[in-house]
Amino acid sequence: MRGAIFPAIMKPTRGQVLGYWALLSSALTLSVVFWFSSFANTMDNNAYDWMFRAWAPTPWEPRAMILAIDEPTLIQPGAGMGRVRTILADGLERLTPAKPKLVAIDLTLADEGMDAAVDQRLARVLSTVPNLILDCEMMPDGRSWEYPLPLFRQYAAAVGHAHAHPDRLDAVSREVPLELIAGRERRWSLSLEAFRVDAGAPIMESPGDLEIGKTVIPAARETGRSLKVRYLPPRDDGSPRIQRISFLELKQHPELAERFRDRAVFVGVTAQTLVRDRLFTPYSDRVPTPGVEIHATAYETMRSAAFLVDAPPSTVLAFCVFLMVAIGLTFSRLSGWASYTAGAILLALAHATPNLLFRAGIVFPVTAPLSTAWISTVAAAAWQHFVVRRQLHKSERDRQRYQQAIQFVTHEMRTPLTAIQGSSELMTRYALSDEKRKQMALTINSESKRLARMVQTFLDVERLTEGDMQLKREPFEAAAIVASCVERARPLAERKQMTVIVEPLAGRELTGDRELMEYAFYNLLTNAIKYSPAETRVTVRVTGNNGECRLAVADQGIGMDEKELRNIFTKFYRTKKAEASGEVGTGIGLSIVEQIVTSHGGRIEVESQPGRGSCFTIILPARALHYDGN
């Protein structure tokens, strides 16, 4: 099927094809550059959060639980943040008999307590906690770590950091760094250490992932070992999926301790007004999420292997290139509703691909494919509307004018055909004398040759225009073709009582196709006669210098203004003097003359003023002869 961009009546040029694909390549480049902008990253984040909620996995029952220091716990008499170690010791004493699988404490126990007895009591309790994991914190300068007191650390099975870095653009915590390095010391995250202790296997590292037992965690070293947290949707009643029991509830209802049996217990502060590590997540709705819950969810992500991985940038770029090429081919090969339907399908594919891949656990950015698809579609449509449509209309106009030219040629052929037909009928119908019969035979021969030359000249010029014809390379004298054209044109001038003045002709030898050059000069000469008033004169001269030959034809017609001079050699353009004279013409003669002259390595100069006539001069490369003659 012929395309809408390059329809059947218009063969695209190499420049048009290259321009079309250069435009689409620019659209692709613009989309890729936009992909790396902050605005695009914000759009990708919003799309990620939407897909996160829309395509949530089937919820599972978490193993993790949270033992929370909430507002009711802190406002009890004798409580408060200054008494948090006492609260912690009381709660762990009640928790430990239930034999939890592990206990990860999201509290930095790095400062010397105000009461040594309280610290000693907390240490004794920690010594009884199975698989204890304590928190450490990177110092603000990023060069060292703040660890729990040795009094507490000696009982820890592992020490991990509890940092959950929010996104710098919108402060939403979508990932947690499983690895942080301060100075020369590296620490794994609290959630990763909890999963390692739970699995009872070491952490095996590779550049692209971490392996613990049979679980391979997609956390590449080049991304800082970041893990996308698979947050669980809230329960039907709006409560968090990971169950919370506060220290106050455990104190008031000791039987609740049994719920922690064989669970991964994360201990931390959840009070909204007294803690700074409360972050937003894709499920947060104005109410932030405690940091301890984020790390408990990260642990659940690893335990259930519900991982989300980023699509490689090379894959994203390849998909964008595919969209650009597919859209380009769609609008260049299809037409009408077929092209728009195919374009709509490709746009739908660009929108659907990130959603389909997200359901498969692959995070694919939306801005890159969507911007590529939309900008490429707009660019292709704009090319079609503003560029190709204009070319199409121009081709239609040229086709119509060519039809007019063919009609003109047909009209010109009628004269010799009429003479041939009339002479042949007279010869067959009447008994003519030998002399009359011979005269008519000569007429038929002359007119048939004239007809053949007319057809051949028109075809030669068309082939020359298309570049399908090689010019003859033969020497001939300029004066000879001028004299021949003047003799042929004198009868036309005499009918209008005009005088053709031939000034002394310089002897110059030209090289090229004599017949075509004679056609060109004859066209200029007959134009000067046809489009000039009666009883005026036409002057012909041949001069030469500096390796050039100048063949000039000057008339005393109405002349031309600057606008006409700019368009005089445009195909099918008719001047005011042609319209005023009433002569039949198509406006292709001068364009043919220009093609002939330029194909011989020459040029045409035109001098004209309204009311003072015109002078057309053909300038060709030539060499001087040893004589001057007429």
XYZ file of C-alpha atoms in Angstrom:
630
model
C 0.000 0.000 0.000
C 1.283 3.448 -0.846
C 1.800 5.647 2.185
C 0.149 8.802 3.347
C 3.541 10.434 3.738
C 4.788 9.479 0.277
C 1.691 8.946 -1.893
C 1.729 7.236 -5.240
C 1.713 10.418 -7.288
C 4.822 11.731 -5.544
C 8.091 9.848 -5.487
C 9.965 10.929 -2.350
C 13.403 12.373 -2.803
C 16.318 11.160 -0.764
C 16.319 14.481 1.067
C 12.652 14.142 1.994
C 13.164 10.634 3.372
C 16.228 11.694 5.361
C 14.402 14.772 6.625
C 11.440 12.693 7.775
C 13.570 10.255 9.767
C 15.765 13.071 11.082
C 12.616 14.691 12.479
C 11.576 11.449 14.199
C 15.116 10.915 15.505
C 14.958 14.397 17.007
C 11.673 13.448 18.660
C 13.368 10.365 20.144
C 16.329 12.420 21.360
C 14.016 14.980 22.952
C 12.113 12.195 24.730
C 15.304 10.592 26.085
C 16.616 13.948 27.328
C 13.248 14.628 28.964
C 13.402 11.201 30.606
C 16.380 12.321 32.718
C 14.759 15.560 33.918
C 13.443 16.090 37.457
C 9.932 16.674 36.146
C 9.973 13.330 34.319
C 11.301 11.578 37.430
C 8.435 13.050 39.437
C 5.958 11.789 36.823
C 7.570 8.335 36.937
C 7.308 8.337 40.729
C 3.612 9.230 40.594
C 3.009 6.536 37.978
C 4.946 4.038 40.129
C 2.760 4.811 43.161
C -0.406 4.483 41.093
C 0.641 1.127 39.627
C 1.838 0.022 43.061
C -1.682 0.464 44.400
C -3.464 -0.711 41.239
C -1.453 -3.918 40.752
C -0.768 -4.945 44.334
C 0.063 -8.629 44.761
C -2.260 -10.972 46.570
C -1.686 -10.111 50.242
C -0.019 -12.728 52.388
C -0.060 -13.088 56.153
C 3.154 -11.474 57.397
C 5.474 -13.200 59.818
C 6.698 -9.841 61.067
C 5.009 -8.066 63.964
C 5.682 -4.714 65.577
C 6.054 -4.107 69.288
C 5.319 -0.389 69.308
C 6.113 2.497 71.606
C 3.066 4.585 70.764
C 1.520 7.730 72.267
C -0.575 5.903 74.923
C 2.575 4.113 76.074
C 4.578 7.330 76.363
C 1.951 9.350 78.207
C 1.622 6.858 81.074
C 2.744 8.132 84.478
C 6.465 7.682 84.876
C 6.929 7.075 81.126
C 8.159 9.414 78.330
C 11.144 9.214 75.979
C 13.519 9.611 78.933
C 12.210 6.328 80.312
C 12.275 4.416 77.030
C 14.881 1.883 78.285
C 12.670 1.019 81.229
C 9.703 0.616 78.874
C 11.858 -1.557 76.587
C 13.048 -3.777 79.444
C 9.493 -4.234 80.779
C 8.159 -5.185 77.358
C 10.958 -7.577 76.456
C 10.575 -9.363 79.796
C 6.985 -10.137 78.833
C 7.861 -10.925 75.210
C 10.795 -13.322 75.662
C 8.863 -16.278 77.181
C 6.801 -16.436 73.952
C 10.016 -17.397 72.107
C 9.857 -15.116 69.026
C 11.920 -16.119 65.986
C 13.995 -12.941 66.230
C 13.827 -9.462 67.715
C 15.073 -6.429 65.787
C 15.208 -3.237 67.863
C 14.949 0.015 65.896
C 16.338 2.126 68.728
C 19.898 3.400 68.930
C 21.118 2.431 72.411
C 24.325 4.414 72.056
C 24.126 6.922 74.929
C 25.040 6.292 78.551
C 21.789 6.109 80.456
C 20.897 8.403 83.320
C 20.472 5.398 85.593
C 23.102 2.656 85.515
C 20.729 0.255 87.226
C 18.250 0.638 84.375
C 20.996 -0.075 81.830
C 22.099 -3.170 83.749
C 18.542 -4.404 83.904
C 18.080 -3.847 80.145
C 21.325 -5.707 79.465
C 20.133 -8.698 81.507
C 16.878 -8.757 79.552
C 18.679 -8.484 76.194
C 20.838 -11.456 77.147
C 17.691 -13.622 77.167
C 16.298 -12.396 73.826
C 16.775 -14.932 70.993
C 18.404 -13.727 67.766
C 18.712 -10.131 68.887
C 19.464 -7.530 66.224
C 20.379 -4.005 67.282
C 20.367 -0.714 65.403
C 23.339 1.446 64.506
C 23.246 4.903 62.938
C 25.480 6.669 60.463
C 26.863 9.917 61.814
C 25.775 13.130 60.044
C 29.213 13.590 58.475
C 28.881 10.183 56.789
C 32.349 9.111 57.969
C 31.622 6.907 60.972
C 28.963 4.883 62.787
C 27.267 5.298 66.139
C 26.947 1.834 67.691
C 25.012 0.506 70.708
C 26.879 0.523 73.978
C 29.140 -2.535 74.383
C 26.997 -3.399 77.386
C 24.119 -4.094 74.987
C 25.979 -4.997 71.799
C 27.626 -8.063 73.340
C 24.279 -9.864 73.262
C 23.390 -8.998 69.634
C 23.481 -11.631 66.906
C 23.833 -8.779 64.379
C 23.937 -5.006 64.149
C 22.278 -3.268 61.204
C 21.452 0.294 60.182
C 17.838 1.491 60.160
C 18.150 4.219 57.507
C 15.355 4.411 54.934
C 16.281 7.131 52.500
C 13.222 8.895 51.024
C 13.183 10.065 47.411
C 14.785 13.506 47.114
C 11.987 14.765 44.835
C 8.870 13.931 46.854
C 10.117 12.487 50.198
C 8.402 9.136 49.541
C 10.273 6.068 50.759
C 10.022 3.497 47.979
C 13.392 1.839 48.557
C 15.719 1.043 51.431
C 19.500 0.837 51.064
C 20.547 -2.648 52.085
C 24.151 -1.495 52.284
C 25.676 1.721 53.633
C 29.346 2.585 53.961
C 30.747 5.159 56.377
C 34.457 5.672 56.196
C 35.811 2.209 55.513
C 33.163 0.305 57.411
C 30.078 -1.209 55.797
C 26.854 -2.148 57.542
C 23.876 -4.085 56.194
C 20.357 -2.869 56.871
C 18.358 -3.941 59.911
C 15.838 -5.686 57.645
C 18.532 -7.595 55.724
C 20.221 -8.729 58.953
C 16.830 -9.874 60.251
C 16.235 -11.914 57.100
C 19.747 -13.404 57.285
C 19.254 -14.451 60.909
C 15.819 -15.837 60.065
C 17.190 -17.857 57.119
C 20.239 -19.034 59.058
C 22.466 -18.535 56.008
C 25.290 -16.135 55.142
C 25.013 -13.262 52.689
C 26.625 -14.155 49.335
C 27.464 -11.124 47.210
C 27.714 -10.563 43.461
C 27.716 -7.297 41.457
C 24.062 -7.693 40.520
C 22.426 -9.252 43.587
C 22.659 -10.723 47.066
C 21.947 -14.367 47.838
C 20.809 -15.695 51.203
C 20.039 -19.396 51.184
C 17.721 -20.009 48.227
C 16.619 -16.393 47.965
C 18.277 -14.122 45.406
C 17.709 -10.461 46.223
C 17.909 -8.119 43.199
C 20.072 -5.386 44.723
C 22.853 -4.319 42.374
C 26.044 -2.794 43.701
C 25.840 0.076 41.190
C 22.525 1.200 42.725
C 23.823 1.097 46.302
C 22.164 -2.285 46.930
C 18.759 -0.578 47.052
C 15.708 -2.768 47.522
C 12.262 -1.692 46.349
C 9.953 -2.341 49.282
C 6.776 -4.238 48.405
C 4.411 -2.471 50.787
C 1.281 -4.415 51.604
C -2.140 -2.779 51.198
C -4.053 -2.012 54.422
C -6.575 -4.479 55.725
C -10.283 -4.043 54.999
C -10.751 -2.114 58.248
C -7.931 0.276 57.323
C -5.422 -1.131 59.829
C -1.834 -1.920 58.739
C -1.238 -5.356 57.281
C 1.656 -5.906 59.699
C 0.085 -6.264 63.126
C 1.081 -3.846 65.900
C 0.884 -4.411 69.652
C 1.968 -1.584 71.888
C 4.029 -1.901 75.055
C 1.042 -0.564 77.000
C -1.287 -3.215 75.523
C 1.229 -5.935 76.321
C 1.492 -4.630 79.891
C -2.261 -4.516 80.335
C -2.865 -7.853 78.589
C 0.149 -10.146 79.127
C -1.609 -12.919 77.218
C -0.926 -10.938 73.994
C 2.696 -12.088 74.217
C 1.661 -15.437 72.789
C 0.951 -13.748 69.451
C 4.668 -13.100 69.054
C 5.565 -16.780 69.170
C 7.851 -17.768 66.293
C 7.456 -14.291 64.744
C 9.994 -11.745 63.572
C 9.443 -8.933 66.041
C 10.465 -5.376 65.131
C 10.598 -3.032 68.110
C 10.399 0.708 67.596
C 8.687 4.005 68.220
C 5.427 4.646 66.356
C 4.275 7.749 68.244
C 3.517 10.388 65.627
C 4.518 13.399 67.720
C 7.718 12.180 69.308
C 9.736 10.540 66.569
C 11.459 11.891 63.462
C 11.775 8.740 61.310
C 8.231 8.796 59.963
C 8.160 8.633 56.173
C 5.631 8.589 53.382
C 5.092 5.468 51.264
C 2.977 4.744 48.165
C 0.145 3.831 50.565
C 0.524 6.865 52.816
C -2.412 9.219 52.708
C -1.273 12.301 54.618
C -0.328 10.067 57.560
C 3.348 9.011 57.430
C 4.625 5.538 58.212
C 7.023 4.755 61.108
C 10.518 3.736 60.108
C 10.234 0.478 62.060
C 7.239 -0.521 59.926
C 9.177 0.249 56.730
C 11.981 -2.077 57.793
C 9.516 -4.765 58.867
C 7.931 -4.508 55.387
C 11.364 -4.718 53.733
C 11.951 -7.931 55.705
C 8.601 -9.259 54.452
C 9.549 -8.327 50.874
C 12.661 -10.499 51.107
C 10.927 -13.323 52.955
C 8.148 -13.593 50.345
C 10.510 -12.864 47.416
C 7.990 -10.300 46.140
C 10.677 -8.284 44.394
C 10.394 -5.370 42.007
C 13.308 -4.722 39.667
C 14.080 -1.771 37.419
C 14.121 -2.369 33.682
C 17.668 -1.827 32.327
C 18.120 1.599 30.676
C 19.248 -0.139 27.495
C 15.926 -2.007 27.338
C 13.984 1.216 27.867
C 15.975 2.932 25.119
C 15.473 -0.023 22.757
C 11.720 0.087 23.336
C 11.687 3.825 22.633
C 13.593 3.259 19.384
C 11.091 0.554 18.444
C 8.173 2.929 19.068
C 9.791 5.682 17.005
C 10.535 3.369 14.073
C 7.112 1.706 14.224
C 5.315 5.059 14.265
C 7.516 6.336 11.451
C 6.779 3.308 9.283
C 3.077 3.452 10.172
C 2.634 6.985 8.896
C 4.922 6.469 5.889
C 3.409 3.189 4.659
C -0.251 3.430 5.635
C -2.826 6.042 4.725
C -6.103 7.416 6.032
C -7.819 5.673 8.904
C -5.439 2.728 8.668
C -2.481 4.914 9.685
C -4.385 6.566 12.519
C -5.693 3.222 13.787
C -2.199 1.726 13.769
C -0.870 4.864 15.452
C -3.532 4.581 18.161
C -2.541 0.936 18.726
C 1.100 1.943 19.171
C 0.094 4.692 21.609
C -1.966 2.165 23.544
C 1.030 -0.183 23.578
C 3.227 2.593 24.992
C 0.669 3.183 27.764
C 0.054 -0.500 28.509
C 3.648 -1.760 28.525
C 4.696 -0.210 31.894
C 1.524 -1.572 33.520
C 1.938 -5.077 32.100
C 5.601 -5.210 33.105
C 4.833 -3.906 36.596
C 2.445 -6.802 37.109
C 5.370 -9.059 36.202
C 7.605 -7.362 38.793
C 9.494 -5.084 36.381
C 9.448 -1.331 36.961
C 9.400 0.334 33.552
C 9.402 4.166 33.393
C 6.373 5.748 31.779
C 7.786 9.094 30.630
C 10.290 7.665 28.158
C 7.900 5.492 26.077
C 4.940 7.877 26.388
C 6.896 10.965 25.389
C 8.527 9.042 22.534
C 5.186 7.727 21.279
C 3.329 11.037 21.522
C 6.095 13.301 20.212
C 6.842 10.897 17.340
C 3.152 10.696 16.458
C 2.773 14.479 16.516
C 5.962 14.898 14.478
C 4.851 12.364 11.838
C 1.379 13.881 11.661
C 2.823 17.394 11.396
C 5.112 16.260 8.593
C 2.164 14.717 6.822
C -0.027 17.789 7.225
C 2.397 20.670 6.720
C 5.056 19.209 4.446
C 3.676 16.294 2.511
C 0.273 17.815 1.897
C 1.969 20.851 0.439
C 4.098 18.627 -1.789
C 1.019 16.685 -2.784
C -0.828 19.844 -3.783
C 2.201 21.052 -5.707
C 2.394 17.739 -7.544
C -1.296 18.014 -8.397
C -0.784 21.499 -9.791
C 2.243 20.377 -11.804
C 0.264 17.440 -13.164
C -2.532 19.717 -14.287
C -0.079 22.056 -15.936
C 1.618 19.170 -17.684
C -1.759 18.211 -19.047
C -2.072 21.753 -20.355
C 1.352 21.418 -21.943
C 0.335 18.193 -23.649
C -2.788 19.926 -24.915
C -0.612 22.693 -26.271
C 1.690 20.262 -28.035
C -1.351 18.517 -29.443
C -2.634 21.861 -30.665
C 0.691 22.659 -32.316
C 0.690 19.288 -34.040
C -2.636 20.018 -35.711
C -1.101 22.455 -38.215
C 1.360 20.003 -39.834
C -1.157 17.168 -39.513
C -3.820 19.253 -41.250
C -1.414 20.074 -44.074
C -0.451 16.407 -44.442
C -4.064 15.265 -44.345
C -5.257 17.906 -46.824
C -2.452 17.281 -49.303
C -2.937 13.514 -49.192
C -6.700 13.864 -49.784
C -6.165 16.168 -52.767
C -3.661 13.736 -54.232
C -6.057 10.775 -53.946
C -9.322 12.542 -54.838
C -8.318 14.656 -57.850
C -6.303 14.116 -60.980
C -3.460 16.537 -60.485
C -0.634 17.469 -62.739
C 2.753 15.996 -62.066
C 4.078 19.373 -60.953
C 1.187 19.906 -58.511
C 1.470 16.344 -57.226
C 5.204 16.835 -56.686
C 4.554 20.102 -54.832
C 2.062 18.392 -52.502
C 4.438 15.485 -51.908
C 7.122 17.969 -50.906
C 4.627 19.632 -48.557
C 3.778 16.300 -46.961
C 7.465 15.490 -46.586
C 8.281 18.908 -45.135
C 5.407 18.919 -42.660
C 6.049 15.349 -41.537
C 9.690 16.234 -40.854
C 8.549 19.336 -38.980
C 6.170 17.177 -36.924
C 8.912 14.662 -36.167
C 11.292 17.433 -35.086
C 8.614 18.950 -32.862
C 7.939 15.637 -31.117
C 11.635 14.810 -30.848
C 12.505 18.207 -29.403
C 9.763 17.975 -26.774
C 10.850 14.450 -25.800
C 14.527 15.447 -25.708
C 13.796 18.322 -23.368
C 11.733 16.080 -21.078
C 14.503 13.480 -20.987
C 17.032 16.232 -20.348
C 14.920 17.469 -17.439
C 14.776 13.982 -15.911
C 18.508 13.471 -16.420
C 17.944 10.538 -18.782
C 19.618 12.087 -21.824
C 23.262 12.692 -22.704
C 23.936 15.895 -24.642
C 25.693 15.738 -27.952
C 29.201 17.148 -27.807
C 29.874 18.560 -31.265
C 31.329 21.932 -32.366
C 29.176 24.450 -34.198
C 29.269 28.172 -34.917
C 27.084 30.567 -32.977
C 26.605 32.787 -36.004
C 25.287 29.863 -38.035
C 22.427 28.973 -35.656
C 21.543 32.678 -35.264
C 21.349 33.180 -39.034
C 19.241 30.034 -39.431
C 16.789 31.111 -36.714
C 16.493 34.640 -38.166
C 15.640 33.296 -41.616
C 12.942 31.016 -40.168
C 11.464 33.826 -38.081
C 11.356 36.557 -40.786
C 7.933 35.498 -42.204
C 6.452 35.809 -38.693
C 7.967 39.309 -38.336
C 6.805 40.411 -41.794
C 3.201 39.523 -40.980
C 3.380 42.050 -38.112
C 5.346 44.562 -40.195
C 8.252 44.201 -37.799
C 11.964 44.551 -38.589
C 14.563 42.044 -37.458
C 17.957 43.796 -37.235
C 21.021 41.575 -37.193
C 24.106 43.366 -35.943
C 27.570 42.146 -36.985
C 28.042 38.647 -35.498
C 31.265 37.721 -33.749
C 32.818 34.464 -34.838
C 32.492 32.106 -31.875
C 32.584 28.336 -31.754
C 30.305 26.525 -29.306
C 30.337 22.888 -28.224
C 27.169 20.940 -27.513
C 23.868 19.935 -29.083
C 23.228 22.239 -32.033
C 19.557 21.287 -32.457
C 18.680 21.996 -28.819
C 20.617 25.259 -28.800
C 18.922 26.324 -32.036
C 15.559 25.501 -30.416
C 16.461 27.678 -27.410
C 17.527 30.707 -29.450
C 14.595 30.357 -31.835
C 12.234 30.321 -28.841
C 13.666 33.627 -27.582
C 13.492 35.184 -31.049
C 9.897 34.145 -31.772
C 8.828 35.248 -28.282
C 10.256 38.693 -28.970
C 8.263 38.866 -32.205
C 5.006 37.390 -30.894
C 4.856 39.480 -27.747
C 5.917 42.850 -29.243
C 3.660 45.444 -30.859
C 3.454 45.692 -34.661
C 5.819 47.965 -36.568
C 8.564 47.662 -33.936
C 11.988 46.106 -34.266
C 13.843 43.167 -32.794
C 17.638 43.339 -32.550
C 19.872 40.248 -32.654
C 23.565 40.334 -31.815
C 26.392 37.890 -31.081
C 29.393 39.170 -29.101
C 32.192 37.502 -27.234
C 35.093 38.053 -24.876
C 36.992 36.271 -22.084
C 36.063 32.816 -23.374
C 32.338 33.568 -23.523
C 29.783 33.929 -26.285
C 26.749 36.191 -25.750
C 23.676 35.646 -27.959
C 21.254 38.516 -27.357
C 17.685 39.200 -28.503
C 16.263 42.668 -27.675
C 12.699 43.838 -28.352
C 10.613 46.998 -27.920
C 7.713 45.378 -26.073
C 5.948 46.380 -22.872
C 8.759 45.029 -20.666
C 8.497 43.311 -17.281
C 8.608 44.363 -13.624
C 10.783 42.830 -10.874
C 8.156 40.247 -9.843
C 7.905 38.927 -13.399
C 11.688 38.805 -13.728
C 11.911 36.628 -10.595
C 9.403 34.119 -12.012
C 10.178 34.343 -15.723
C 11.797 30.878 -15.877
C 9.256 29.162 -13.611
C 7.434 26.408 -15.444
C 3.925 27.390 -16.599
C 4.392 31.036 -15.573
C 2.848 33.485 -18.033
C 3.944 37.113 -18.136
C 1.657 40.118 -18.439
C 2.849 40.806 -21.965
C 1.942 37.233 -22.962
C -1.550 37.643 -21.534
C -1.927 41.120 -23.071
C -0.851 39.923 -26.526
C -3.548 37.250 -26.657
C -1.010 34.671 -27.870
C -1.659 31.030 -26.966
C 1.045 29.623 -24.673
C 1.638 27.351 -21.709
C 4.518 29.078 -19.980
C 6.947 26.173 -20.431
C 9.047 27.625 -23.275
C 11.413 29.759 -21.187
C 11.811 27.045 -18.567
C 12.905 24.677 -21.364
C 15.297 27.304 -22.716
C 16.867 27.679 -19.270
C 17.281 23.909 -18.932
C 18.986 23.692 -22.312
C 21.350 26.581 -21.582
C 22.313 25.408 -18.093
C 22.907 21.872 -19.380
C 25.482 23.439 -21.720
C 27.241 25.104 -18.817
C 25.765 28.528 -19.536
C 23.310 31.021 -18.078
C 20.664 33.511 -19.152
C 20.594 37.189 -18.267
C 17.422 39.266 -18.595
C 17.222 43.049 -18.676
C 13.784 44.601 -18.770
C 11.889 47.709 -17.769
C 8.140 48.251 -18.063
C 7.381 50.202 -21.256
C 10.949 49.980 -22.579
C 11.245 46.387 -23.770
C 13.349 43.392 -22.781
C 16.679 41.860 -23.680
C 17.389 38.131 -23.228
C 21.075 37.125 -23.426
C 22.337 33.540 -23.600
C 25.903 33.324 -22.235
C 27.862 30.193 -23.128
C 31.498 29.104 -22.880
C 33.102 29.416 -26.332
C 36.309 30.035 -28.190
C 36.968 32.668 -30.833
C 37.274 31.822 -34.532
C 39.840 33.470 -36.772
C 37.223 35.520 -38.583
C 34.101 37.559 -37.914
C 31.113 37.067 -40.133
C 27.309 37.312 -40.442
